[in-house]
């Protein structure tokens, strides 16, 4: 069973930046793009596991700090010609409050959603 | 309804344009392609290795029929267009079919020139342009069985020699007839031409130089097969096949007939449009700014511009190309570019070692490379070509130019790296573990042409870049040329057409003061830039407006945003400043206590400092607070900024010392710390020429002598090693400071973001730097004053500002889940 879990307000995430959410299932990177959209990805680059939350956010993308893979925030997919995909979490915003769709009961167990796109 | 784009010519230029267009605007057009050849699009350049039996036809296909299906492009192969009806906007095929267009793209290529001599229409006389020609040649080569059949090639240019080599490898008896007395006279001087002829002769190719073809002889039988070639001097050369390789001419007849303005080729503007703005043209059929091209390099740039225009993005202009040639004959390393004739005002530098078969010639004009020929050893050709295209002032290193990069203090990239001799398994890119075989594989399988392509696909040369030359070499060998775009007008990144210099100038000229401001004024191609341009613009703005620019942390690399170095495992390392490498028990205690509390080791760095590794990000502010109590501040070991000033002990302690290097080094670090620079900037101060602080591999190095100080600039010791150039000698400490500040400011103002001072000096030339810093006292004082002024705004310890809980907590603390 999964549920929407509140993790904070939009302003808690720096504009064109990210914050980390610690869970029992590893870190989740929560991004805020220049147009105030919120995205959530597993904080692990498909290349060699670099922390995407520490990358540079541009448009709806982030550049990994370790070796420069560019990842689409909406899908988690690496931009061509790089290959691979970071896991993606569903995000909901209500009254400026961000919720992620995570496994309920065990807030610390995050539900992983494999992206097929 | 979608607009209709019709492409005539299913060759390299046409399809490259279509590919670029599909990337930019996949749904804008219904695309129909007409190609006279009965194939998909293949890599024409590689017909030579196919002829030589080194590659198969399948291997050289660029777009097979599946590709057209998958991309929704309609291909009519084996169909020739014979008429363009511009009034009704339609094209007609040979069998009367008509196709309407809204926009038309001509990519017709060129026709081989057939000498108008008697017998040129005999069977067995072929050109060397397409698959059909290659198949015809291979058929003759195979026909005679044990008797070696004879091939005569008319024309000793690039194409003729590649044909000769291919047919020789197919077991034929090969003769080359050349009108001039020098082979490839457009690309080689007499000496190189003669050396090349000798090595081809050793392989078994016969030559008839300064020979004019009078007629081609044929059998009396009905089949009218060729039997030989008769020269003007009366001699006859027997032949079972004659290959005409005397040149090409742009295909323009179709356009001309439709009333489109043509001269030597179809005339196009910088937007790749013909005189009819609905008709575009690219590739060998065009004439641009009076020039026609017979090589593939220009078509990549043309295709990009043309696709941009077709996609109605309206930016991008083609300004012409600088081309280079490589002979794709296995085992012969030959490169040629530019104008290498000894014209007026030119100086040639020549290196010749006949017994090794090595010849190098570089022609300079106004201290800039005009042309170059490399035979036998072309390892440094890409580098030389780049200096030529960038029009770099090479006066400072002209004495070593012919000996290549290796002798410019670039140890580790020596000649022993000659790519030809390497096995497929040899590792090319040490950073990313890419072998020579991997690079060749990617070039062939993924159809790559440029250095950028190879970087993107294999990551080779994308990290430290020290293997760039090798990758370029492999590309050149595999594809026979340098297809990278002319770097002189290289845009900052893919988001813009403007170069670093143009953007910096615009920032000051137009009073642009924010990143979004620059992006909107300069019509950025992306809404929010990319990692490259955001960092560069942030730096350029910071440098231009030190007193007012508000640093944009989100446009900085994580290290500079978090003020610590990110490590492989996502933790950070913390390096406080130890002024001039001098520390004391109190500071050591603070570091030790901190490491003990965190349970981590302490590393002594190369810059004479102490690093605390494995610090979690959320612990950083606390660590800084702790270190701050002992007076320690950020060492900027993470930034593109002034790093440490390395010192030796100097006169106070050392028996050789002539100057107080330690004391002065500390003083220097206190003056210079905190400055942001295009790339990291290291300094060193040694007390005497024994140079224990290694000043001669620093960006700015100072060496004490009896009479004062020597100032050295542009050194580096990392992926490449470059020894500094001596800037000048000065007498007093005050002068050192002034010169150093002026040098730093010049580099800050004119270096490209991510360009080390060593690369910057190689780009602009040492004499320029001397002119600005040493010879122009007033200019130097002004530069130095600008530097000192900007220091007033940046010398604030970023750690103190963020220590404890104050400052930008969000950057360091994780989010909490509210169940
Ligand atoms: C053997 C060989 C070796 C080469 N080696 C090198 C090298 O090492 N380095 C280098 O840079 N360049 C090399 N080149 C040159 C390079 O291949 C050309 O510059 C490049 O192919 C030009 O591309 P294009 O699209 O303009 O012309 P093409 O590739 O020739 O394409 C034109 C196409 O249009 C078709 N066409 C023409 N008219 C019509 C019509 N009316 N209707 C329908 N179709 C039509 C033609 O049949 C042809 O298929 C070599 C060329 C050859 C032949
Ligand atoms: S550089 Fe000269 S002064 Fe400095 S430690 Fe070495 S020998 Fe002594
Ligand atoms: S770990 Fe992200 S690019 Fe290598």
mmCIF file of N, CA and C in Angstrom, chain B residues 705 707-711 728-733 735-736 739:
data_model
loop_
_atom_site.group_PDB
_atom_site.id
_atom_site.type_symbol
_atom_site.label_atom_id
_atom_site.label_comp_id
_atom_site.label_asym_id
_atom_site.label_seq_id
_atom_site.Cartn_x
_atom_site.Cartn_y
_atom_site.Cartn_z
ATOM 1 N N UNK B 705 66.023 35.673 -6.634
ATOM 2 C CA UNK B 705 67.414 35.722 -7.083
ATOM 3 C C UNK B 705 68.074 36.853 -6.297
ATOM 4 N N UNK B 707 69.165 39.672 -7.014
ATOM 5 C CA UNK B 707 68.751 41.038 -7.294
ATOM 6 C C UNK B 707 67.248 41.259 -7.155
ATOM 7 N N UNK B 708 66.497 40.252 -6.787
ATOM 8 C CA UNK B 708 65.052 40.450 -6.663
ATOM 9 C C UNK B 708 64.283 39.170 -6.939
ATOM 10 N N UNK B 709 63.320 39.269 -7.841
ATOM 11 C CA UNK B 709 62.474 38.106 -8.117
ATOM 12 C C UNK B 709 62.301 37.901 -9.622
ATOM 13 N N UNK B 710 62.247 36.644 -10.013
ATOM 14 C CA UNK B 710 61.857 36.294 -11.381
ATOM 15 C C UNK B 710 60.385 35.910 -11.357
ATOM 16 N N UNK B 711 59.651 36.382 -12.369
ATOM 17 C CA UNK B 711 58.225 36.050 -12.417
ATOM 18 C C UNK B 711 57.957 35.095 -13.572
ATOM 19 N N UNK B 728 59.243 38.185 -16.637
ATOM 20 C CA UNK B 728 60.248 39.239 -16.465
ATOM 21 C C UNK B 728 60.890 39.115 -15.088
ATOM 22 N N UNK B 729 61.838 40.010 -14.806
ATOM 23 C CA UNK B 729 62.457 40.081 -13.482
ATOM 24 C C UNK B 729 62.081 41.405 -12.846
ATOM 25 N N UNK B 730 61.830 41.393 -11.552
ATOM 26 C CA UNK B 730 61.564 42.659 -10.864
ATOM 27 C C UNK B 730 62.386 42.711 -9.590
ATOM 28 N N UNK B 731 62.500 43.914 -9.006
ATOM 29 C CA UNK B 731 63.390 44.077 -7.861
ATOM 30 C C UNK B 731 62.682 43.940 -6.519
ATOM 31 N N UNK B 732 61.466 44.466 -6.416
ATOM 32 C CA UNK B 732 60.878 44.560 -5.072
ATOM 33 C C UNK B 732 59.631 43.693 -4.922
ATOM 34 N N UNK B 733 59.270 43.468 -3.649
ATOM 35 C CA UNK B 733 58.055 42.718 -3.357
ATOM 36 C C UNK B 733 56.827 43.435 -3.913
ATOM 37 N N UNK B 735 56.574 45.255 -6.489
ATOM 38 C CA UNK B 735 56.439 45.017 -7.933
ATOM 39 C C UNK B 735 55.871 43.622 -8.205
ATOM 40 N N UNK B 736 56.341 42.634 -7.459
ATOM 41 C CA UNK B 736 55.808 41.284 -7.664
ATOM 42 C C UNK B 736 54.304 41.320 -7.515
ATOM 43 N N UNK B 739 52.610 43.074 -10.511
ATOM 44 C CA UNK B 739 52.633 42.262 -11.734
ATOM 45 C C UNK B 739 51.706 41.061 -11.605
#
